[in-house]
PDB file of C-alpha atoms in Angstrom:
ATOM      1  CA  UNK A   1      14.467 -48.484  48.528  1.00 47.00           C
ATOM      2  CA  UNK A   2      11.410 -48.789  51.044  1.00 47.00           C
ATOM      3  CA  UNK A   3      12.122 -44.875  52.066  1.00 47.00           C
ATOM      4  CA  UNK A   4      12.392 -43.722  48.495  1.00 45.00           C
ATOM      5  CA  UNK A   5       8.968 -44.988  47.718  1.00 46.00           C
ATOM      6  CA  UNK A   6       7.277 -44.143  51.268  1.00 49.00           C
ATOM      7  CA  UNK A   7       4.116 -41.555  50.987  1.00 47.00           C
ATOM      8  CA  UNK A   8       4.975 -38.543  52.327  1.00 47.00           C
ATOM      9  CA  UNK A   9       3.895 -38.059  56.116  1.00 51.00           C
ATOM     10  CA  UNK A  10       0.244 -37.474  56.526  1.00 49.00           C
ATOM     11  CA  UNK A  11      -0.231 -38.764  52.777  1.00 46.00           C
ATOM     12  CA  UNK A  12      -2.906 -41.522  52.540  1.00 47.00           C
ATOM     13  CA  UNK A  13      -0.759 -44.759  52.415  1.00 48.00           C
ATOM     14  CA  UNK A  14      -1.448 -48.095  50.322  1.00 45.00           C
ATOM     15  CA  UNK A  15      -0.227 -47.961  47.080  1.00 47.00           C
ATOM     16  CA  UNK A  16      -0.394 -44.749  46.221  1.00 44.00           C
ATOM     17  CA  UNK A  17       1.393 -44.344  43.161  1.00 47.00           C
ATOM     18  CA  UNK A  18       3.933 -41.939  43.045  1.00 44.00           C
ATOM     19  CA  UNK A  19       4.224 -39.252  40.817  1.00 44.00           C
ATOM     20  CA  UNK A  20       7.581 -39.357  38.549  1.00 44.00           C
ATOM     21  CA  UNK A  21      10.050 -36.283  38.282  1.00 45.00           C
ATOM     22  CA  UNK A  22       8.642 -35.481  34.795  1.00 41.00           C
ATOM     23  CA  UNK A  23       5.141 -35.104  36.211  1.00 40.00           C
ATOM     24  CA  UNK A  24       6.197 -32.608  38.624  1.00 41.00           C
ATOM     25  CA  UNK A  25       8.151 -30.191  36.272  1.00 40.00           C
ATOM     26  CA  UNK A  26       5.207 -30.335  34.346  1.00 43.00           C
ATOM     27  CA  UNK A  27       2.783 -28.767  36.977  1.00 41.00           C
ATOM     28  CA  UNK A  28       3.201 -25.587  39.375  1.00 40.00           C
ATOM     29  CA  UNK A  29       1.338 -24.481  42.650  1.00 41.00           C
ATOM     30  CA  UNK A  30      -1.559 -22.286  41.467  1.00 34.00           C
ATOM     31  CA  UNK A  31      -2.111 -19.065  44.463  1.00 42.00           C
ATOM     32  CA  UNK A  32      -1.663 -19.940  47.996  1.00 45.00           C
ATOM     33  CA  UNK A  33      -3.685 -23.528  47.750  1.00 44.00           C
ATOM     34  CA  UNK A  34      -0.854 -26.105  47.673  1.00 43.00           C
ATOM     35  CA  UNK A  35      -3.523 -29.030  46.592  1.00 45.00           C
ATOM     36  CA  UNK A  36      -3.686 -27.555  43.092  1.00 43.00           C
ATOM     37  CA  UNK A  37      -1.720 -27.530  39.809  1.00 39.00           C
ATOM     38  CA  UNK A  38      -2.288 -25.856  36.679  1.00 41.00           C
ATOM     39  CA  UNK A  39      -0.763 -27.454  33.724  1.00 42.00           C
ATOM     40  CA  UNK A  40       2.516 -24.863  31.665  1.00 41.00           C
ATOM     41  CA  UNK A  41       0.837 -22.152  29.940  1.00 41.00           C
ATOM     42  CA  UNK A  42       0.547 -23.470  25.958  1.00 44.00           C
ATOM     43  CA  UNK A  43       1.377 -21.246  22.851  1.00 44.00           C
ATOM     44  CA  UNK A  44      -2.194 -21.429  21.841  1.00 47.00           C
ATOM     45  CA  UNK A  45      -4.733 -19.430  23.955  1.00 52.00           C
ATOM     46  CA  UNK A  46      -7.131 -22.019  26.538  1.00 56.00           C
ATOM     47  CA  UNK A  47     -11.137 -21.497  25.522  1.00 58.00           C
ATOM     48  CA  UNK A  48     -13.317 -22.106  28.944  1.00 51.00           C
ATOM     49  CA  UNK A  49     -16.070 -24.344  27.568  1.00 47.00           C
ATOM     50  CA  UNK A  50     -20.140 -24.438  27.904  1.00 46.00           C
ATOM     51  CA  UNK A  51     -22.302 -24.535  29.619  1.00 46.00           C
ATOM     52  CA  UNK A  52     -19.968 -24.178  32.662  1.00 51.00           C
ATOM     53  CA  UNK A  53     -18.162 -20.894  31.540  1.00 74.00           C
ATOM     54  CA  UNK A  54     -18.164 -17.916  29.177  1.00 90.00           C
ATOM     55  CA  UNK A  55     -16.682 -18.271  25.575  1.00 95.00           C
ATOM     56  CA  UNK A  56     -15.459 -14.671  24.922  1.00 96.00           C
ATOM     57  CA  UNK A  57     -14.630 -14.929  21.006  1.00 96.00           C
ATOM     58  CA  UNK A  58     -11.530 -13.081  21.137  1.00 96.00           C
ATOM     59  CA  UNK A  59      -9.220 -16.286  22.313  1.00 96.00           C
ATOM     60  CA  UNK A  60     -11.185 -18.732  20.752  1.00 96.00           C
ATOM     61  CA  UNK A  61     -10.832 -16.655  17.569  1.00 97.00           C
ATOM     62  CA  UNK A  62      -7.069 -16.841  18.256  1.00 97.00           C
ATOM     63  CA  UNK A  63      -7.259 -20.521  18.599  1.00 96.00           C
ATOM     64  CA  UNK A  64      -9.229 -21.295  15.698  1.00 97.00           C
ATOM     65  CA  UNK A  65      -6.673 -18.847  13.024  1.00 97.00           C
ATOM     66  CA  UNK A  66      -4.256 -20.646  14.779  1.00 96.00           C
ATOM     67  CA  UNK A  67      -5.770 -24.033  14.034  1.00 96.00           C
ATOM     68  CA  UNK A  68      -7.029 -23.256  10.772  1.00 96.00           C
ATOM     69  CA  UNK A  69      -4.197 -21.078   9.695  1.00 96.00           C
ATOM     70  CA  UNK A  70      -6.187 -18.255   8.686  1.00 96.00           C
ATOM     71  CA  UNK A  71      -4.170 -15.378   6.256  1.00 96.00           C
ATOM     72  CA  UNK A  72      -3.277 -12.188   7.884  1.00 96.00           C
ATOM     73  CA  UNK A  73      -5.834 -10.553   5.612  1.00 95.00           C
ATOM     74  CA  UNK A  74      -8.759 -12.874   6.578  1.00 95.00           C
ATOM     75  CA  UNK A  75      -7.761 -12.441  10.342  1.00 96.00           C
ATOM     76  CA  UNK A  76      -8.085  -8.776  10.213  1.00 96.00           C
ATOM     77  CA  UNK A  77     -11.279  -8.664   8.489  1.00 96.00           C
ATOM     78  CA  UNK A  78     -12.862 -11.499  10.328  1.00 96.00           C
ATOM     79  CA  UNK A  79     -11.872  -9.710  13.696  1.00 96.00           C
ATOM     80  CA  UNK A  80     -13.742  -6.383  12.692  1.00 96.00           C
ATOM     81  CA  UNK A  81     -16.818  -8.699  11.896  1.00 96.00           C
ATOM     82  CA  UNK A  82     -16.922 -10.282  15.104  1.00 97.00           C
ATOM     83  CA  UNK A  83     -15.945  -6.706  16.911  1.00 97.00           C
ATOM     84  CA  UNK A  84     -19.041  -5.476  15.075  1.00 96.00           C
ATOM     85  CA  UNK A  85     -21.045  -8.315  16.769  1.00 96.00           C
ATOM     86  CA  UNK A  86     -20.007  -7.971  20.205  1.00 97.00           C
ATOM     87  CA  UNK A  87     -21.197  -3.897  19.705  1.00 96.00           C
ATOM     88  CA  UNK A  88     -24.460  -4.647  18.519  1.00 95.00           C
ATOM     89  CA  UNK A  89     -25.635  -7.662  20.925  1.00 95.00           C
ATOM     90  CA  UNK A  90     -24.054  -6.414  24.121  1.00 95.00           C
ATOM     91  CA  UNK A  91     -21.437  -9.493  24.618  1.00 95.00           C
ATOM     92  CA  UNK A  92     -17.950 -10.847  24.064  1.00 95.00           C
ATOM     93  CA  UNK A  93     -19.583 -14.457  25.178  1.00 96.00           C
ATOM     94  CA  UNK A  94     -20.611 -16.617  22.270  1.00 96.00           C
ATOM     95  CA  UNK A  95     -22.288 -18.936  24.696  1.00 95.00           C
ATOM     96  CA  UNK A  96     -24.778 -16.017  25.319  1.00 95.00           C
ATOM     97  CA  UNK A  97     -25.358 -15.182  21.282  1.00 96.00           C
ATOM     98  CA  UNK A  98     -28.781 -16.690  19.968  1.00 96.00           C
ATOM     99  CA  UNK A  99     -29.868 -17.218  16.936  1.00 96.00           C
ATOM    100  CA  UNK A 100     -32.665 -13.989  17.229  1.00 96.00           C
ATOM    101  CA  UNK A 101     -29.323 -12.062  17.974  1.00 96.00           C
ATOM    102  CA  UNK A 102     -27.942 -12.925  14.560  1.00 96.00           C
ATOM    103  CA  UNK A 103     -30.932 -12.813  12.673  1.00 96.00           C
ATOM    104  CA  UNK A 104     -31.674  -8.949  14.289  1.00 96.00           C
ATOM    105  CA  UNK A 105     -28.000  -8.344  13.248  1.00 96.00           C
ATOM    106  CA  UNK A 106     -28.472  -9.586   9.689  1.00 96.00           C
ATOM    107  CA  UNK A 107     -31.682  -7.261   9.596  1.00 96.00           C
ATOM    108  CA  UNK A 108     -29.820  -3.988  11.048  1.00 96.00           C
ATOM    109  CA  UNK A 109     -26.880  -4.463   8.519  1.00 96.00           C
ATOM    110  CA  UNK A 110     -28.820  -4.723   5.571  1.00 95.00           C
ATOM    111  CA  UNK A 111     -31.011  -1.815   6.575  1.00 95.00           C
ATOM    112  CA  UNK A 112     -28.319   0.346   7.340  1.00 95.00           C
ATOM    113  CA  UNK A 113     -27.429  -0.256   3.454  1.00 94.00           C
ATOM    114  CA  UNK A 114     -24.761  -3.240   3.492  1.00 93.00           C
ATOM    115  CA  UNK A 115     -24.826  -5.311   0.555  1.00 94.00           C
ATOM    116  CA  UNK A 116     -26.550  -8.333   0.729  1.00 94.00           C
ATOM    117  CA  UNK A 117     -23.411 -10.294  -0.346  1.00 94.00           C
ATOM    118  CA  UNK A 118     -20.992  -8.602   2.180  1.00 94.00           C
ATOM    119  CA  UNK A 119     -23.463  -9.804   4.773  1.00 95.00           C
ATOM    120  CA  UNK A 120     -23.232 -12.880   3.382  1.00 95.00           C
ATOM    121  CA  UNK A 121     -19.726 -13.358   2.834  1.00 94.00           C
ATOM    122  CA  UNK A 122     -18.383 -11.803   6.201  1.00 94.00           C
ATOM    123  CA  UNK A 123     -20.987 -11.095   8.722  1.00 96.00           C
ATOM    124  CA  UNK A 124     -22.695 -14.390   8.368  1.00 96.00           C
ATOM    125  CA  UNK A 125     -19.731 -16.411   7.227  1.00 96.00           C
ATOM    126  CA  UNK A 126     -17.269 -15.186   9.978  1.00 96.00           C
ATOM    127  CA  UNK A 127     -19.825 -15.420  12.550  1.00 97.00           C
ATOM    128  CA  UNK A 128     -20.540 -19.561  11.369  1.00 97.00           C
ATOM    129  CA  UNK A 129     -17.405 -20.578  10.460  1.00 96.00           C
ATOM    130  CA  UNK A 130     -15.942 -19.519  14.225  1.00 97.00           C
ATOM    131  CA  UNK A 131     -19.327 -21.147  15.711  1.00 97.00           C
ATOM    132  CA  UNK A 132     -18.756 -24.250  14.136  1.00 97.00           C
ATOM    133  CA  UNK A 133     -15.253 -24.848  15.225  1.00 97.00           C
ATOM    134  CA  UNK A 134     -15.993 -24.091  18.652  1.00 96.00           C
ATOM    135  CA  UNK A 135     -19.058 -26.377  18.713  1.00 96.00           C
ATOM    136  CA  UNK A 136     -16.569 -29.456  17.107  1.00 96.00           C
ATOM    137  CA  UNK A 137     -13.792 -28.563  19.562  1.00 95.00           C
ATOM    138  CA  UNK A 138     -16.436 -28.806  22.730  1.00 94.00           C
ATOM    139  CA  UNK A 139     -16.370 -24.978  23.377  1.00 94.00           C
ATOM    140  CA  UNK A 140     -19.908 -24.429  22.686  1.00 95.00           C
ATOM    141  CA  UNK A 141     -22.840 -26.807  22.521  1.00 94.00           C
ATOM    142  CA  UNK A 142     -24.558 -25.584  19.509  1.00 95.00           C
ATOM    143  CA  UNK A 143     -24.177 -23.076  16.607  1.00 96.00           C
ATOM    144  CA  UNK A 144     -26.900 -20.349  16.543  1.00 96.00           C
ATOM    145  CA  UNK A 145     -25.561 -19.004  13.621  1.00 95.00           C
ATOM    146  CA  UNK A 146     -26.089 -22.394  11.235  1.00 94.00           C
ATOM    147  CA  UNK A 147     -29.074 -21.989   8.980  1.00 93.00           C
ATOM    148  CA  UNK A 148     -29.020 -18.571   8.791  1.00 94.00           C
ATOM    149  CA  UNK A 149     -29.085 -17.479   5.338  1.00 93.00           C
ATOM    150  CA  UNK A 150     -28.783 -13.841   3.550  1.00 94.00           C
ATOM    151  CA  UNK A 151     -30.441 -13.676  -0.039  1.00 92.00           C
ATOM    152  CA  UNK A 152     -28.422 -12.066  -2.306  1.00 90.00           C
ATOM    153  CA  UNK A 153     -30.370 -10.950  -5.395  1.00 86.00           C
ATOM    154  CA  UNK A 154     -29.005 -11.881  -8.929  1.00 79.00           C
ATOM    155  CA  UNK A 155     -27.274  -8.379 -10.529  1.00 73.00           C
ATOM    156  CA  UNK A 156     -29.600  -7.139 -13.285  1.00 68.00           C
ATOM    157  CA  UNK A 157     -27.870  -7.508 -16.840  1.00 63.00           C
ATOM    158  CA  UNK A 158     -28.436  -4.614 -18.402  1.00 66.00           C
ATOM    159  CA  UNK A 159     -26.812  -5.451 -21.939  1.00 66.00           C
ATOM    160  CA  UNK A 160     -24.635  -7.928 -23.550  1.00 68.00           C
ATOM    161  CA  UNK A 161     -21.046  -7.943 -23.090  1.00 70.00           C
ATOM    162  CA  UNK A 162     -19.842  -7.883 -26.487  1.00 75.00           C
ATOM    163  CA  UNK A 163     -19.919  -5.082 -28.431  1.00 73.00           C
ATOM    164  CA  UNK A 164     -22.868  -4.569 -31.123  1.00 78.00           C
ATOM    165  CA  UNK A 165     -21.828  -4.926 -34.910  1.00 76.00           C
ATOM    166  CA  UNK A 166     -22.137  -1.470 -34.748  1.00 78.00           C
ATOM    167  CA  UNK A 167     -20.072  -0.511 -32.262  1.00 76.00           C
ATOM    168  CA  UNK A 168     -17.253  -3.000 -33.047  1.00 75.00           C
ATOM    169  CA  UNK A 169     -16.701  -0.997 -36.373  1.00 77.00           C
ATOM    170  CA  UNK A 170     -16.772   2.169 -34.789  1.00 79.00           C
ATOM    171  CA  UNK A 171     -14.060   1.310 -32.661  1.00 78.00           C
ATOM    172  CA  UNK A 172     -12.084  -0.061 -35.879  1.00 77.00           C
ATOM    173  CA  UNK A 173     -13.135   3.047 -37.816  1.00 77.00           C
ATOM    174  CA  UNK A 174     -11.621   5.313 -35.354  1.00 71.00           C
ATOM    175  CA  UNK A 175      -9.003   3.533 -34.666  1.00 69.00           C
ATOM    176  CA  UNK A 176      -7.677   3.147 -38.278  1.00 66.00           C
ATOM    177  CA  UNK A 177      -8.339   6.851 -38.911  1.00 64.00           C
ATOM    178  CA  UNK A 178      -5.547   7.491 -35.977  1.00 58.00           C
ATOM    179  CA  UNK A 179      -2.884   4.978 -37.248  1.00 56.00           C
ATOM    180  CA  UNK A 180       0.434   7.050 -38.610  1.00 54.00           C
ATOM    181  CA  UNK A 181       0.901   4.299 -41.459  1.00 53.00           C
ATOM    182  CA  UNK A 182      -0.533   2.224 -44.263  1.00 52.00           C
ATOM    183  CA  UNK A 183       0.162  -1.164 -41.759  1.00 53.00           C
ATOM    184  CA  UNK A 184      -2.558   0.352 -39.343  1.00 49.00           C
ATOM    185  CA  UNK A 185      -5.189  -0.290 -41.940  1.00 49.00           C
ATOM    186  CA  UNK A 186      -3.243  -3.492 -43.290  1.00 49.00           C
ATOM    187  CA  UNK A 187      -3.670  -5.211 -39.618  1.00 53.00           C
ATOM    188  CA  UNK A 188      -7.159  -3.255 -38.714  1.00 52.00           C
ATOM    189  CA  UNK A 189      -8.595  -5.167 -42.047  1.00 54.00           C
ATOM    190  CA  UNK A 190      -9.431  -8.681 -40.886  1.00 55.00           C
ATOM    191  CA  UNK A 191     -10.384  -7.508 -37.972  1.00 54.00           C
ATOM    192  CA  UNK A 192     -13.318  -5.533 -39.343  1.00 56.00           C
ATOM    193  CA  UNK A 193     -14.694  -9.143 -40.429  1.00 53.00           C
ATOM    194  CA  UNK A 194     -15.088 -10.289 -37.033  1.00 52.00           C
ATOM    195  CA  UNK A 195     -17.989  -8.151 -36.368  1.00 49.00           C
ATOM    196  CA  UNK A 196     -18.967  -8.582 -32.613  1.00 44.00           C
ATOM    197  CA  UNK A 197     -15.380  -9.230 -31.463  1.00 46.00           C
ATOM    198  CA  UNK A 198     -14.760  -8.881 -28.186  1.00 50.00           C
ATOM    199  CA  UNK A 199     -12.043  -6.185 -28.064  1.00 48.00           C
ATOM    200  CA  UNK A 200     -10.109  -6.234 -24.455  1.00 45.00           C
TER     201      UNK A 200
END
């Protein structure tokens, strides 16, 4: 019993605890340096942390659809945003992006003629919503991207969206005169009263 405990020779000695069978099939020599282990690769992708490492947004994208379940649809999208990001600051590293990056990017998109609420919706958006689960899940310290807001200007209404009194018997005038019975006119009748109907 005293042998199957024993440190191995030239092992510090004195209780030493000894790892059990299940802790060594869950580790493996990493290169040529027998004193470390790296844990079994895991189905979802390992994000390197600030301050200490990069944060390339490509796996920590992968972790966070993973996490949050993101649709297919949102996924592709959201991964042409953030492609579109890397181009115009120069980095895969969201540890390196500042918040004068993504304000200079929210200026070039909208002058180049996006639409305020595309911006919005999936520059911006995209751009916070992976920045905040990488600052909750210790990947990055901070989010340069929260506060950053696009205006999006109100869409001018240029009329009403019923039809005018007008118009409404127009459309029942014409469309009585092309009926091929005497129940066209029968139905088209009350109808007529309505006025301003909305007709769909």
């Amino acid at each position: 019993m005293a042998a199957a405990v024993a440190p191995p020779e030239g092992a510090p000695g004195g209780g030493t605890e000894v790892p059990s069978d299940r802790h060594r099939s869950d580790t493996r020599p990493f290169g040529n340096d027998s004193g470390r282990v790296a844990s079994a690769p895991s189905s979802i992708a390992s994000v390197p942390s600030a301050p200490t490492g990069s944060v390339p947004w490509r796996p920590t994208f992968e972790a966070y659809a993973a996490e949050a379940k993101l649709a297919p649809s949102t996924i592709k999208r959201w991964a042409g945003v953030l492609t579109a990001l890397e181009e115009a600051i120069g980095t895969d590293d969201l540890a390196l992006v500042t918040r004068g990056d993504l304000i200079a990017w929210k200026r070039d998109l909208l002058a180049s003629g996006r639409e305020p609420r595309t911006v919005r919706d999936a520059h911006i958006a995209a751009t916070k919503a992976l920045m905040n689960w990488a600052v909750a899940n210790g990947h990055l310290e901070t989010n340069p991207a929260s506060g950053i807001v696009v205006a999006v200007p109100d869409k001018p209404l240029l009329r009403d969206r019923d039809f005018t009194d007008g118009e409404a018997n127009r459309i029942l005038c014409v469309s009585k005169s092309v009926g091929t019975g005497p129940r066209i006119g029968v139905q088209l009748g009350p109808l007529r009263k309505l006025g301003t109907a909305r007709l769909n």
